[in-house]
Short mmCIF file of N, CA and C in Angstrom, two decimals:
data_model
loop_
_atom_site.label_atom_id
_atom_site.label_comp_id
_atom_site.label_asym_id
_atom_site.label_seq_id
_atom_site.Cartn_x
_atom_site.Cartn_y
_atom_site.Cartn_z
N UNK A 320 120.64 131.97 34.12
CA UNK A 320 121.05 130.76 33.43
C UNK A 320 121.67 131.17 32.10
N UNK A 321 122.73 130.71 31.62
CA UNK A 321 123.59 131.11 30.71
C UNK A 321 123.63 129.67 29.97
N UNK A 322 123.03 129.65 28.39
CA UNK A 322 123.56 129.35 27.57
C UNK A 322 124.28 128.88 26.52
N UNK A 323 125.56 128.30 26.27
CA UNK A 323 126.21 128.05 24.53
C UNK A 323 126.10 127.09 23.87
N UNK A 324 125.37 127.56 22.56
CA UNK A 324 124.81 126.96 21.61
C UNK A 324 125.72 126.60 20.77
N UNK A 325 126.07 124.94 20.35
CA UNK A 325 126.63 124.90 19.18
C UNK A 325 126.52 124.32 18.50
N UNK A 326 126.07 124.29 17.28
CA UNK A 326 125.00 123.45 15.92
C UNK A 326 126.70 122.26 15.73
N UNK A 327 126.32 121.19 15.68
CA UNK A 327 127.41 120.25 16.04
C UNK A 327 127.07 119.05 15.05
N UNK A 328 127.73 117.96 13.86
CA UNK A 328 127.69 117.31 13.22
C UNK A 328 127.97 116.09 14.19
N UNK A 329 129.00 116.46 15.00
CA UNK A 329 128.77 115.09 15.89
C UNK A 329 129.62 115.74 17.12
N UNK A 330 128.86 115.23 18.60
CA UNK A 330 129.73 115.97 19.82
C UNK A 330 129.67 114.16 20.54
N UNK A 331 130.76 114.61 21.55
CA UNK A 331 130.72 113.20 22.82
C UNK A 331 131.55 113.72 24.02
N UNK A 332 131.10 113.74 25.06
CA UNK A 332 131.44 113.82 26.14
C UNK A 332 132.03 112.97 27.24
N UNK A 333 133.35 113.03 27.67
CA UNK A 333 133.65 111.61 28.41
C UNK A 333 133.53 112.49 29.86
N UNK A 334 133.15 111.66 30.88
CA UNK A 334 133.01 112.34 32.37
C UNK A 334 133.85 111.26 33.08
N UNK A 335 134.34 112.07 34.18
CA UNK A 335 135.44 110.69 35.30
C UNK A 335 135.83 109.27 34.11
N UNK A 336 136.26 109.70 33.09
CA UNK A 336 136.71 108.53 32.06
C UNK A 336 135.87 107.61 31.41
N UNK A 337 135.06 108.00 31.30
CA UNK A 337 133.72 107.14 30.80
C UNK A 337 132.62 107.88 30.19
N UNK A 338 132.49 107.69 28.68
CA UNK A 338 131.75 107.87 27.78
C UNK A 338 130.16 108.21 27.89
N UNK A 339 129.95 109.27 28.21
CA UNK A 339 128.39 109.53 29.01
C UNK A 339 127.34 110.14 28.25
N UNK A 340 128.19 110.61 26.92
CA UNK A 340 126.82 111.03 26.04
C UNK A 340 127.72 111.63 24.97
N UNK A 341 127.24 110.53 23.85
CA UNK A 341 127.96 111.18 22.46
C UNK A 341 126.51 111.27 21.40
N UNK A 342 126.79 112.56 20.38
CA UNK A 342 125.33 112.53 19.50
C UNK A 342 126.04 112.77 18.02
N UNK A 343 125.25 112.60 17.00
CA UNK A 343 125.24 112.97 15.80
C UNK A 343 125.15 114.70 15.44
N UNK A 344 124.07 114.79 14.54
CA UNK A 344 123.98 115.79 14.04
C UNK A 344 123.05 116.63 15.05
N UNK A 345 123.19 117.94 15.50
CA UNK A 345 122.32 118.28 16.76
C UNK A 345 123.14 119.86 17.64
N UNK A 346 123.00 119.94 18.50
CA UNK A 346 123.10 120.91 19.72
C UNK A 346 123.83 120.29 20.44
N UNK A 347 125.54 121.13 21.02
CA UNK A 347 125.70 121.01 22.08
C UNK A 347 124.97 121.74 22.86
N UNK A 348 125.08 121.98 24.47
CA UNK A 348 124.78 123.15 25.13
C UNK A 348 125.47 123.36 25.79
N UNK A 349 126.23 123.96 26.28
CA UNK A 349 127.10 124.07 27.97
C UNK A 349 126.39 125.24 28.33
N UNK A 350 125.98 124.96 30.12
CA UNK A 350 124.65 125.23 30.64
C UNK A 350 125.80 125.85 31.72
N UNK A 351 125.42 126.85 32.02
CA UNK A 351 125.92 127.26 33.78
C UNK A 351 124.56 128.08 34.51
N UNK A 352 124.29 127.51 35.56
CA UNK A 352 123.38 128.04 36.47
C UNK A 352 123.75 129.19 37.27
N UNK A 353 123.10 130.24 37.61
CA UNK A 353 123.53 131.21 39.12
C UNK A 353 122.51 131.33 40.21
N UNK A 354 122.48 131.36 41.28
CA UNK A 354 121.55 131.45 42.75
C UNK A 354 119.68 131.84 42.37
N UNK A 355 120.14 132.99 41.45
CA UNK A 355 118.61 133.19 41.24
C UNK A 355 117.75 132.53 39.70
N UNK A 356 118.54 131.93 39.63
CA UNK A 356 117.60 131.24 38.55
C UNK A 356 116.67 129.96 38.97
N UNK A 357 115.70 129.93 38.30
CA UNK A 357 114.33 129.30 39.03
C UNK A 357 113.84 128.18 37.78
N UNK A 358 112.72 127.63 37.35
CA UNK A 358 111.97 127.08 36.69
C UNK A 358 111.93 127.90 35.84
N UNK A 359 111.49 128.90 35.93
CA UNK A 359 110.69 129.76 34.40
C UNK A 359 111.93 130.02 34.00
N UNK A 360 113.12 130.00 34.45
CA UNK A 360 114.36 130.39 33.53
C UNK A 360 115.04 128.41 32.41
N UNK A 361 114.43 127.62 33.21
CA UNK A 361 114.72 126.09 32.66
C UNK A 361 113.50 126.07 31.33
N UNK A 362 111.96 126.70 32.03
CA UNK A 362 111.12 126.81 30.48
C UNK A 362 111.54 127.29 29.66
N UNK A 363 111.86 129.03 30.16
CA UNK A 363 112.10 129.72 28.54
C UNK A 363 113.64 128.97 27.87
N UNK A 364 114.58 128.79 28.72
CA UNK A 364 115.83 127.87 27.72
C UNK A 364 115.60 126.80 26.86
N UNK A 365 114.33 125.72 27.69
CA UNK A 365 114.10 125.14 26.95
C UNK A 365 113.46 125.26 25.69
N UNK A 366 112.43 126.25 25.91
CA UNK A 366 111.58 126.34 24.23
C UNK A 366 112.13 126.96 23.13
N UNK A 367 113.61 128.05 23.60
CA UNK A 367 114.24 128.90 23.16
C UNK A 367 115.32 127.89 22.38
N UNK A 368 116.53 127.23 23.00
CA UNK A 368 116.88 126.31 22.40
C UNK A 368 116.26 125.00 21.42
N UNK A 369 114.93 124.87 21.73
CA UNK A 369 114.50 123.86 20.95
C UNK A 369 113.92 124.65 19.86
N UNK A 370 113.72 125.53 19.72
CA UNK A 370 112.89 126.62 18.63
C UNK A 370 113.66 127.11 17.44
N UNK A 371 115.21 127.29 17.96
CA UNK A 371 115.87 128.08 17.38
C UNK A 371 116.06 127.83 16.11
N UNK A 372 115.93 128.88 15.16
CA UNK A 372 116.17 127.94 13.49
C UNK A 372 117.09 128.23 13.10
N UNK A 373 118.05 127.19 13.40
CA UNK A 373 119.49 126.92 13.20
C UNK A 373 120.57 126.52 12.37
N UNK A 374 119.08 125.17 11.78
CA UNK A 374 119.45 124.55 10.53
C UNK A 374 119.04 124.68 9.51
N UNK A 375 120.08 124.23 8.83
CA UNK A 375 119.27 124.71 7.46
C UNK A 375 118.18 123.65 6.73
N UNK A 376 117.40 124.47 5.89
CA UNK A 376 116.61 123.25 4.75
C UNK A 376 116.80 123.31 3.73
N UNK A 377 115.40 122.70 2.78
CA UNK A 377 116.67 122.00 1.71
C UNK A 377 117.35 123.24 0.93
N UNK A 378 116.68 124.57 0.73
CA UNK A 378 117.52 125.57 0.35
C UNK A 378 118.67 125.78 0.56
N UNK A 379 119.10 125.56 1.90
CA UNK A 379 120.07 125.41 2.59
C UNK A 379 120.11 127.39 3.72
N UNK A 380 118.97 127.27 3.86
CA UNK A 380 118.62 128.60 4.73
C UNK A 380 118.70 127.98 6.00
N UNK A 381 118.85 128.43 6.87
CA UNK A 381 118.89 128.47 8.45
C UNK A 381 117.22 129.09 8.83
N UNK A 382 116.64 127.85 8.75
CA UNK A 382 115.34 127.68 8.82
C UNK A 382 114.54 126.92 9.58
N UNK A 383 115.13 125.61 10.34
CA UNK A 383 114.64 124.50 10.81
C UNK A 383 114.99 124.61 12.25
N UNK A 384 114.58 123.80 13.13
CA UNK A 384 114.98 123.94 14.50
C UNK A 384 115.42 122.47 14.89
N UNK A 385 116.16 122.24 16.02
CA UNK A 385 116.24 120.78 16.41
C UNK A 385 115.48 119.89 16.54
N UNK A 386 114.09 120.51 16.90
CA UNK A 386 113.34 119.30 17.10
C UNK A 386 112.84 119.00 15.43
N UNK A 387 112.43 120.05 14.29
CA UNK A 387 112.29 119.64 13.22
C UNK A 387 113.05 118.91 12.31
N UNK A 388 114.31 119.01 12.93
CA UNK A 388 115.23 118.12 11.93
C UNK A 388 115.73 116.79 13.19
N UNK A 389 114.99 116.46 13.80
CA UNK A 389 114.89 115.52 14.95
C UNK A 389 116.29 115.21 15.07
N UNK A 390 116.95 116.34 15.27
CA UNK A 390 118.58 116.33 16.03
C UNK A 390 118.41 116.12 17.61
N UNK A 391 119.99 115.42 17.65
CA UNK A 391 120.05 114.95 18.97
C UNK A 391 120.77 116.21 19.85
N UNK A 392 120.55 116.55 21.12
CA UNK A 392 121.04 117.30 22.33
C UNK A 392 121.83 116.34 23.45
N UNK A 393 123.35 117.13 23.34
CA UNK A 393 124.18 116.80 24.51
C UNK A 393 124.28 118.22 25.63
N UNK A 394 124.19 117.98 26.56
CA UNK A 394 124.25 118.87 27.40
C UNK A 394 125.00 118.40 28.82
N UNK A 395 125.89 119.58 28.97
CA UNK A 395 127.21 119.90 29.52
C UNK A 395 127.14 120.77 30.34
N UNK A 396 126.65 120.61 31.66
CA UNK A 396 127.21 122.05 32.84
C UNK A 396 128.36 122.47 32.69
N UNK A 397 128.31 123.74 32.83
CA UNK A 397 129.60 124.31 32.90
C UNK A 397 129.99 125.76 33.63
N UNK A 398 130.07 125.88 34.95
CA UNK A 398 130.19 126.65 36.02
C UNK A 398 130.65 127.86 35.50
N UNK A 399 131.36 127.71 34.48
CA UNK A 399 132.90 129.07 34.38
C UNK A 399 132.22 129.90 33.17
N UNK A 400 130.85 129.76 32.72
CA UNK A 400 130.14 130.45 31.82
C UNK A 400 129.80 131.87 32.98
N UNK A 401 129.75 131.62 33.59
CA UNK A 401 129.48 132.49 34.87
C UNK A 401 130.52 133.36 35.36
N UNK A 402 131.44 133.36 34.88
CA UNK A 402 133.14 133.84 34.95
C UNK A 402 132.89 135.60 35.00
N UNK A 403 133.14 136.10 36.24
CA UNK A 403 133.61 137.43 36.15
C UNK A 403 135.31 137.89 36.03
N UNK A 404 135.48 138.37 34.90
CA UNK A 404 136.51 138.94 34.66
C UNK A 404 136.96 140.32 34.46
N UNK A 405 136.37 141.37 35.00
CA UNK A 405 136.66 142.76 35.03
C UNK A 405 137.85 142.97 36.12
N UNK A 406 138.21 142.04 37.20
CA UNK A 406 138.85 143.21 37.71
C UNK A 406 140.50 141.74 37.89
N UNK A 407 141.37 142.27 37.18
CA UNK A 407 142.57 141.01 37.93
C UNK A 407 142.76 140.22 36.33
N UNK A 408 143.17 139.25 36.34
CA UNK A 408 143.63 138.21 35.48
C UNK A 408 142.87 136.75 36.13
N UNK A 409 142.52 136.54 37.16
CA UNK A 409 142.03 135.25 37.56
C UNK A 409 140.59 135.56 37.58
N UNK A 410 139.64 134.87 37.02
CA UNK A 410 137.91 134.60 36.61
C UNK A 410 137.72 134.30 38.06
N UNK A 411 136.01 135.41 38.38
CA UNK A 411 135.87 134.79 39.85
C UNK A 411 134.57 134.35 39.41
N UNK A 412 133.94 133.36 40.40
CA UNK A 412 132.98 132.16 39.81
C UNK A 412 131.48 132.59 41.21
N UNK A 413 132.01 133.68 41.39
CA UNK A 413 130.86 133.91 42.48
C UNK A 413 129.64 133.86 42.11
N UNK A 414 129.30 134.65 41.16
CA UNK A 414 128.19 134.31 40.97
C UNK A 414 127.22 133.15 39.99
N UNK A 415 128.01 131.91 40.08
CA UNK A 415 127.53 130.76 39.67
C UNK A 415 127.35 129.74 41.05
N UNK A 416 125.93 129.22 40.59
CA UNK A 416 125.34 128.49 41.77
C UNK A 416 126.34 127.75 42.14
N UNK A 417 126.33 127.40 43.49
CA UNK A 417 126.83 126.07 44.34
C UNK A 417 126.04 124.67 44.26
N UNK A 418 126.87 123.58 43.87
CA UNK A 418 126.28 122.77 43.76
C UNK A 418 124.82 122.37 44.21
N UNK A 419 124.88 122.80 45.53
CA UNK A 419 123.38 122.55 46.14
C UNK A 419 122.09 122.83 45.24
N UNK A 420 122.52 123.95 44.64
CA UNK A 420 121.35 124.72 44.15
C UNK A 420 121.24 124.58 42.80
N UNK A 421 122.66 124.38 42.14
CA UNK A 421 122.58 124.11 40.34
C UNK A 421 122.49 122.29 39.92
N UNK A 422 122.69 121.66 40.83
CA UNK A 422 122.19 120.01 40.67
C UNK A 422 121.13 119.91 40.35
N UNK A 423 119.87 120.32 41.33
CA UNK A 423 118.64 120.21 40.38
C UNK A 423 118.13 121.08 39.64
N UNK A 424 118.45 122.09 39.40
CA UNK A 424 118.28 122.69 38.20
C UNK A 424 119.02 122.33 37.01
N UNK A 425 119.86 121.71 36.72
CA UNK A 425 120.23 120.83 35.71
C UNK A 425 119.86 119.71 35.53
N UNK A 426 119.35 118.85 36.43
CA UNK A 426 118.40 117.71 36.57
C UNK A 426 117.41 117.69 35.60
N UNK A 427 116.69 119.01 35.98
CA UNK A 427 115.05 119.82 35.66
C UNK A 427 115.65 120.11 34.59
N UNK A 428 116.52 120.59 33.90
CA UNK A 428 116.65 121.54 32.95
C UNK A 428 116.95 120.00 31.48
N UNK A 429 117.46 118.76 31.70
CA UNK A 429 117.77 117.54 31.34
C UNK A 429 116.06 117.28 31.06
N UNK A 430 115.68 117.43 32.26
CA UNK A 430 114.46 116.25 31.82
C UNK A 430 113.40 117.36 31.44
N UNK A 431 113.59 118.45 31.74
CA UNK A 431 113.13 119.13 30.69
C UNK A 431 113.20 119.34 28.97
N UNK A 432 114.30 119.30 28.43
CA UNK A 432 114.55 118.98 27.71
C UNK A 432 114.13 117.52 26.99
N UNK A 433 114.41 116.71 27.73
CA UNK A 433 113.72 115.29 27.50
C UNK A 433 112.19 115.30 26.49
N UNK A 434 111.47 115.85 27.49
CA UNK A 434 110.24 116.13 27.60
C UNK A 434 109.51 117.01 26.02
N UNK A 435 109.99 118.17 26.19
CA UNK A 435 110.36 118.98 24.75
C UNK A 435 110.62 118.23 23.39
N UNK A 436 111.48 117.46 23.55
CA UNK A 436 112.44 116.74 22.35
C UNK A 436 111.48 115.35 22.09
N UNK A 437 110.55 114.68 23.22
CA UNK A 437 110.39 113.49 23.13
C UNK A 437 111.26 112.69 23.05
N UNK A 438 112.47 112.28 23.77
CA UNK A 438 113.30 111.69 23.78
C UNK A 438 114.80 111.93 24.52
N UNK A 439 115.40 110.96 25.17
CA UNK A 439 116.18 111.64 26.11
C UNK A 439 117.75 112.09 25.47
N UNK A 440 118.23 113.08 25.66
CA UNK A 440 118.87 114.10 26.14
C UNK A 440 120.26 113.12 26.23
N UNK A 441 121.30 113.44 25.49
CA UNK A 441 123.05 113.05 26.56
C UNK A 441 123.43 113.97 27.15
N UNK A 442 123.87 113.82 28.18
CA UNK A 442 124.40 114.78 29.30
C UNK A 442 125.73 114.06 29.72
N UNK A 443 126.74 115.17 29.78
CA UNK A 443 127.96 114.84 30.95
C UNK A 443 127.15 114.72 32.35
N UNK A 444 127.96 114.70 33.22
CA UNK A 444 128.04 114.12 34.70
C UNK A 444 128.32 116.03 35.53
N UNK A 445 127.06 116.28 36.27
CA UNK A 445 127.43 117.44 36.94
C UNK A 445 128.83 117.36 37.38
N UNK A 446 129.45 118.24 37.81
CA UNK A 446 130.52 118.20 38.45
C UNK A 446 131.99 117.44 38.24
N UNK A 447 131.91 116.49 37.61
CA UNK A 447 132.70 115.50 37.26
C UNK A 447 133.98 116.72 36.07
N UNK A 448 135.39 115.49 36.33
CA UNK A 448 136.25 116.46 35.49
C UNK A 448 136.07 115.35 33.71
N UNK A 449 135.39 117.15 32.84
CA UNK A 449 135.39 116.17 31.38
C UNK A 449 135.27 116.67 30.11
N UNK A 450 135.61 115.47 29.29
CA UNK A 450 136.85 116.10 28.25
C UNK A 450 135.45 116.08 27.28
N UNK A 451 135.29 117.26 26.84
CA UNK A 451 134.29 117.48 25.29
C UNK A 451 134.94 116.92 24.05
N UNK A 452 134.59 116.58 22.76
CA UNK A 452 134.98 117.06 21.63
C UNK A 452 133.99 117.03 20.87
N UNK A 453 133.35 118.04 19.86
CA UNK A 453 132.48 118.20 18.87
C UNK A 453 133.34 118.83 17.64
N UNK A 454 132.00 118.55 16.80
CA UNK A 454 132.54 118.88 15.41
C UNK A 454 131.57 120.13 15.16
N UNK A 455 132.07 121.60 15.34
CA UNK A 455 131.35 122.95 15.11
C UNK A 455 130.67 122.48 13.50
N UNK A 456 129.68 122.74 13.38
CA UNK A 456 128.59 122.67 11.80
C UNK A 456 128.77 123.98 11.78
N UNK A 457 129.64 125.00 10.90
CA UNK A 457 129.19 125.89 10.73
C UNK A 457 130.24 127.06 10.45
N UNK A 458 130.80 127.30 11.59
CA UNK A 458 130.13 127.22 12.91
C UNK A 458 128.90 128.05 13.09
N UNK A 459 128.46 127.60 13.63
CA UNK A 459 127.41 128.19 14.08
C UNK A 459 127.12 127.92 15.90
N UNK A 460 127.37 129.34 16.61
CA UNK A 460 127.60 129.16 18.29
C UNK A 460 126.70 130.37 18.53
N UNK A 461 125.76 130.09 19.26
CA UNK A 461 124.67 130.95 19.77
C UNK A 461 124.64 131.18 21.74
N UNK A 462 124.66 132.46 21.94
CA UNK A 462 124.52 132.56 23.42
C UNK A 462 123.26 132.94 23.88
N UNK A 463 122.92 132.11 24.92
CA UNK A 463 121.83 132.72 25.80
C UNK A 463 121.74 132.86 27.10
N UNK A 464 121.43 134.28 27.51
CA UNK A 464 121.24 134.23 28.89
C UNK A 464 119.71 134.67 28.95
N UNK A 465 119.36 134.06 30.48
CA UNK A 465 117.85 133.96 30.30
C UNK A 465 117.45 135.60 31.25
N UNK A 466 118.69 136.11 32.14
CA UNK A 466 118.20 136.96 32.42
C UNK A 466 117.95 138.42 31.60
N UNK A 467 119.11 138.27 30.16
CA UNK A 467 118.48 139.03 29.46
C UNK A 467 117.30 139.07 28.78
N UNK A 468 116.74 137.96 28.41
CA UNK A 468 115.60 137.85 28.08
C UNK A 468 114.12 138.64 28.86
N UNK A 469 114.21 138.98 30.39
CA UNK A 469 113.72 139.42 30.87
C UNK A 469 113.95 140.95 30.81
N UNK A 470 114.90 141.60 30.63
CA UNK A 470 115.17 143.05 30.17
C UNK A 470 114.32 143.51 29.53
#
């Protein structure tokens, strides 16, 4: 499970033309799943992203985490985080799940999040074609993959 973090003043997501989750001050995420990722890879993202001390306090240190500064989370699948590009000019997407298998793990990984945050989550539309725009805070853009975490 892959990852990108971006500390965001305000993000909104439109899916198939319709407005599906816009937030304030907070976390984007764009999430891409692959075949072997399971539950314990949706826990550790979740506590990892909600933990992270990102924001700043009143010092203005990068000290606080989302849920302490009760920022809002939009979250965005996004297949092509999964992008192999070593060999050619065209990204091959093999090893990012097939729908079958990354639907509910983004489901789980949503209402996981939910759950964490006390409160629900904006999300784009799996699969659907859609247009982001956020405002980078920072910037500040953090990557995670969960299988390095296991290394």
């Amino acid at each position: 499970m892959r990852i990108l973090i971006q500390r965001v003043t305000s993000a909104s997501v439109i899916s198939n033309g319709v407005k599906t989750g816009e937030i304030g001050k907070g976390m984007l995420l764009l999430v891409g799943f692959e075949d072997s990722d399971t539950l314990s890879d949706i826990e550790y993202a979740v506590r990892k992203c909600t933990n992270l001390r990102i924001f700043d306090d009143e010092a203005g240190v990068m000290n606080l985490s989302v849920k302490e500064t009760n920022g809002e989370i939009l979250i965005v699948s996004q297949f092509t985080l999964h992008a192999l590009t070593r060999k050619g000019n065209r990204p091959s997407y093999i090893k990012a799940a097939k729908p079958d298998k990354a639907i509910p793990l983004y489901e789980s990984f949503i209402s996981a999040m939910d759950a964490e945050m006390l409160k629900s989550s904006h999300a784009g539309i799996f699969g659907a074609d859609m247009k982001v725009s956020l405002v980078n805070d920072g910037p500040v853009t953090i990557w995670i993959d969960t299988k390095e975490a296991k290394e």
